Amino acid sequence: MIILKQQQTEKELEISLRIKHFSMGNYDWSRFNVRIPVKSSIQQVYDAWTSPAALESWFLREAVFTSNAGEPVNNNSKIQKGDHYTWHWYGYADDVPERGEILVANGHDYLRFSFGKAGIVNINISSESGETVIDLVQEAIPTDDASRASYHLGCSNGWTFYLANLKSFLEGGLDLRNKNEAHKNVINS
């Protein structure tokens, strides 16, 4: 009876520790990770992220880049470290831009950029089990309550959709973005 009671107490302690470990108090609100496999080459995926024209084909309504020297980047040119951007999405007015800087663009499989007040975004593209995998990490997200809602939850939902749209676009050419301004509060804009 004492052994049974001790085992039960140990099990209760283990369950309590697991619950405490996974409680929201221990959740890291300063970062998140979103991954998706894509049937496309690493270079094709990288290229989809690294020119204004490519970004506008699956992600943005408008992507404007300026070089580190302040010169406009041609719509079909590759972005580079030090370039600055102003982005606009479908479903949002021109007075709701996202601005940031390209921190790393290695030409093959890695891109890192500041993402306004929402932190830093890292895009790593690799091969796993015979498929290309996009691994997006957004980090350095502020952790106040408003940032948790807007940047952590909002951006993770947004990136989930846009990575799925990139997959759809690269694998079959279908762009899932809502381009009809009359539709508000939809998941695809």
CSV table of C-alpha atoms in Angstrom, one decimal:
chain,number,residue,atom,x,y,z
A,1,MET,CA,0.0,0.0,0.0
A,2,ILE,CA,2.8,2.4,0.8
A,3,ILE,CA,4.6,1.6,-2.4
A,4,LEU,CA,1.4,2.1,-4.4
A,5,LYS,CA,0.8,5.5,-2.7
A,6,GLN,CA,4.5,6.5,-3.3
A,7,GLN,CA,4.2,5.6,-7.0
A,8,GLN,CA,0.9,7.6,-7.3
A,9,THR,CA,2.6,10.6,-5.6
A,10,GLU,CA,5.5,10.4,-8.0
A,11,LYS,CA,3.2,10.2,-11.0
A,12,GLU,CA,1.2,13.2,-9.7
A,13,LEU,CA,4.5,15.1,-9.3
A,14,GLU,CA,5.6,14.2,-12.9
A,15,ILE,CA,2.2,15.4,-14.3
A,16,SER,CA,2.4,18.6,-12.3
A,17,LEU,CA,6.0,19.3,-13.6
A,18,ARG,CA,4.9,18.6,-17.2
A,19,ILE,CA,1.9,21.0,-16.9
A,20,LYS,CA,4.2,23.6,-15.3
A,21,HIS,CA,6.8,23.2,-18.1
A,22,PHE,CA,4.2,23.6,-20.8
A,23,SER,CA,2.3,26.5,-19.2
A,24,MET,CA,2.1,29.8,-20.9
A,25,GLY,CA,4.3,31.2,-18.3
A,26,ASN,CA,7.2,29.3,-19.8
A,27,TYR,CA,6.3,30.0,-23.4
A,28,ASP,CA,8.8,32.0,-25.3
A,29,TRP,CA,6.8,34.9,-26.8
A,30,SER,CA,9.9,36.4,-28.3
A,31,ARG,CA,10.1,34.0,-31.2
A,32,PHE,CA,8.3,31.4,-33.3
A,33,ASN,CA,9.1,28.9,-36.0
A,34,VAL,CA,7.0,28.0,-39.1
A,35,ARG,CA,8.2,25.3,-41.5
A,36,ILE,CA,6.8,23.9,-44.8
A,37,PRO,CA,8.1,21.4,-47.4
A,38,VAL,CA,8.0,22.5,-51.0
A,39,LYS,CA,8.4,20.5,-54.2
A,40,SER,CA,10.8,23.0,-55.8
A,41,SER,CA,14.6,23.5,-55.8
A,42,ILE,CA,16.4,25.4,-53.1
A,43,GLN,CA,17.4,28.0,-55.6
A,44,GLN,CA,13.8,28.5,-56.9
A,45,VAL,CA,12.6,29.0,-53.4
A,46,TYR,CA,15.4,31.4,-52.6
A,47,ASP,CA,14.7,33.3,-55.8
A,48,ALA,CA,11.1,33.7,-54.8
A,49,TRP,CA,12.2,35.7,-51.8
A,50,THR,CA,14.9,37.9,-53.3
A,51,SER,CA,13.6,40.3,-56.0
A,52,PRO,CA,10.7,42.8,-55.8
A,53,ALA,CA,9.0,41.2,-58.8
A,54,ALA,CA,9.2,37.7,-57.3
A,55,LEU,CA,7.9,38.9,-53.9
A,56,GLU,CA,4.9,40.5,-55.6
A,57,SER,CA,4.1,37.2,-57.4
A,58,TRP,CA,3.1,35.4,-54.2
A,59,PHE,CA,3.5,37.6,-51.1
A,60,LEU,CA,3.1,41.4,-51.5
A,61,ARG,CA,1.0,43.9,-53.5
A,62,GLU,CA,4.1,46.1,-53.8
A,63,ALA,CA,7.7,45.6,-52.8
A,64,VAL,CA,9.9,48.7,-53.1
A,65,PHE,CA,13.6,48.3,-52.3
A,66,THR,CA,16.4,50.9,-52.2
A,67,SER,CA,20.1,50.1,-52.1
A,68,ASN,CA,22.3,50.9,-49.2
A,69,ALA,CA,23.4,53.9,-51.3
A,70,GLY,CA,19.7,55.1,-51.5
A,71,GLU,CA,19.3,54.1,-55.2
A,72,PRO,CA,16.1,52.3,-56.3
A,73,VAL,CA,16.5,48.5,-56.8
A,74,ASN,CA,15.2,47.4,-60.2
A,75,ASN,CA,12.1,45.2,-59.9
A,76,ASN,CA,13.9,42.1,-61.3
A,77,SER,CA,17.2,42.7,-59.5
A,78,LYS,CA,18.3,40.6,-56.6
A,79,ILE,CA,18.2,42.2,-53.2
A,80,GLN,CA,21.4,42.5,-51.2
A,81,LYS,CA,22.5,43.0,-47.6
A,82,GLY,CA,22.0,46.6,-46.7
A,83,ASP,CA,19.0,47.1,-49.0
A,84,HIS,CA,16.0,48.8,-47.3
A,85,TYR,CA,12.4,47.9,-48.2
A,86,THR,CA,8.8,49.3,-48.0
A,87,TRP,CA,6.2,46.6,-48.4
A,88,HIS,CA,2.4,46.8,-49.0
A,89,TRP,CA,0.0,43.9,-48.7
A,90,TYR,CA,-3.3,43.2,-50.4
A,91,GLY,CA,-6.1,44.0,-48.1
A,92,TYR,CA,-4.3,46.9,-46.4
A,93,ALA,CA,-4.1,50.6,-47.4
A,94,ASP,CA,-1.0,52.3,-48.5
A,95,ASP,CA,-0.7,54.0,-45.1
A,96,VAL,CA,0.0,50.6,-43.6
A,97,PRO,CA,3.5,49.7,-44.9
A,98,GLU,CA,6.1,47.4,-43.4
A,99,ARG,CA,9.6,48.8,-43.5
A,100,GLY,CA,12.9,47.1,-42.8
A,101,GLU,CA,16.4,46.2,-43.9
A,102,ILE,CA,18.0,43.1,-45.5
A,103,LEU,CA,20.5,41.9,-43.0
A,104,VAL,CA,21.8,38.8,-44.8
A,105,ALA,CA,21.2,37.5,-48.4
A,106,ASN,CA,23.7,34.8,-49.1
A,107,GLY,CA,22.6,34.1,-52.7
A,108,HIS,CA,21.6,30.5,-52.1
A,109,ASP,CA,19.7,29.4,-49.1
A,110,TYR,CA,19.5,32.0,-46.3
A,111,LEU,CA,17.9,35.4,-45.9
A,112,ARG,CA,17.6,37.5,-42.8
A,113,PHE,CA,15.7,40.8,-42.5
A,114,SER,CA,14.4,43.2,-39.9
A,115,PHE,CA,10.6,43.2,-39.8
A,116,GLY,CA,9.6,46.7,-38.6
A,117,LYS,CA,8.8,46.6,-34.9
A,118,ALA,CA,8.0,42.9,-35.0
A,119,GLY,CA,11.6,41.7,-34.8
A,120,ILE,CA,13.9,39.8,-37.1
A,121,VAL,CA,12.9,37.2,-39.7
A,122,ASN,CA,15.3,34.4,-40.7
A,123,ILE,CA,14.5,32.3,-43.8
A,124,ASN,CA,16.6,29.1,-44.1
A,125,ILE,CA,16.0,26.8,-47.1
A,126,SER,CA,17.4,23.3,-47.0
A,127,SER,CA,16.8,19.8,-48.3
A,128,GLU,CA,15.2,17.2,-46.0
A,129,SER,CA,14.0,13.7,-46.9
A,130,GLY,CA,14.2,14.5,-50.6
A,131,GLU,CA,12.2,17.8,-50.4
A,132,THR,CA,13.1,21.4,-50.0
A,133,VAL,CA,12.0,22.8,-46.7
A,134,ILE,CA,11.5,26.4,-45.8
A,135,ASP,CA,12.2,27.1,-42.2
A,136,LEU,CA,11.1,30.6,-41.0
A,137,VAL,CA,12.0,31.9,-37.6
A,138,GLN,CA,10.8,35.3,-36.4
A,139,GLU,CA,12.8,36.4,-33.3
A,140,ALA,CA,13.4,39.4,-31.1
A,141,ILE,CA,9.7,40.0,-30.9
A,142,PRO,CA,8.7,42.4,-28.1
A,143,THR,CA,6.9,40.5,-25.3
A,144,ASP,CA,4.4,43.1,-24.0
A,145,ASP,CA,0.8,42.0,-24.3
A,146,ALA,CA,0.1,44.1,-27.4
A,147,SER,CA,3.2,42.7,-29.2
A,148,ARG,CA,2.2,39.1,-28.2
A,149,ALA,CA,-1.1,39.6,-30.0
A,150,SER,CA,0.0,41.7,-32.9
A,151,TYR,CA,3.4,40.4,-33.7
A,152,HIS,CA,3.7,36.9,-32.2
A,153,LEU,CA,0.2,35.6,-33.0
A,154,GLY,CA,-0.6,37.9,-35.9
A,155,CYS,CA,2.7,37.3,-37.7
A,156,SER,CA,2.8,33.5,-37.1
A,157,ASN,CA,-0.7,33.3,-38.6
A,158,GLY,CA,0.4,35.5,-41.5
A,159,TRP,CA,3.6,33.6,-42.2
A,160,THR,CA,1.7,30.3,-42.1
A,161,PHE,CA,-0.6,31.5,-44.8
A,162,TYR,CA,2.1,33.1,-47.0
A,163,LEU,CA,4.3,30.0,-46.8
A,164,ALA,CA,1.3,27.9,-47.9
A,165,ASN,CA,0.7,30.4,-50.7
A,166,LEU,CA,4.4,30.2,-51.7
A,167,LYS,CA,4.1,26.4,-51.8
A,168,SER,CA,0.9,26.6,-53.9
A,169,PHE,CA,2.5,29.2,-56.2
A,170,LEU,CA,5.7,27.2,-56.8
A,171,GLU,CA,4.1,23.8,-57.1
A,172,GLY,CA,1.1,24.7,-59.3
A,173,GLY,CA,1.0,28.4,-60.0
A,174,LEU,CA,-2.1,29.1,-58.0
A,175,ASP,CA,-1.9,32.4,-56.0
A,176,LEU,CA,-4.3,32.1,-53.0
A,177,ARG,CA,-4.1,35.8,-51.9
A,178,ASN,CA,-7.3,37.8,-51.6
A,179,LYS,CA,-7.0,40.7,-54.0
A,180,ASN,CA,-10.6,41.9,-53.6
A,181,GLU,CA,-10.6,45.0,-51.3
A,182,ALA,CA,-14.2,44.4,-50.5
A,183,HIS,CA,-13.4,41.3,-48.5
A,184,LYS,CA,-12.2,42.2,-45.0
A,185,ASN,CA,-10.9,40.1,-42.2
A,186,VAL,CA,-10.0,37.1,-44.3
A,187,ILE,CA,-7.1,34.7,-43.8
A,188,ASN,CA,-5.6,35.3,-47.2
A,189,SER,CA,-4.8,39.0,-47.1
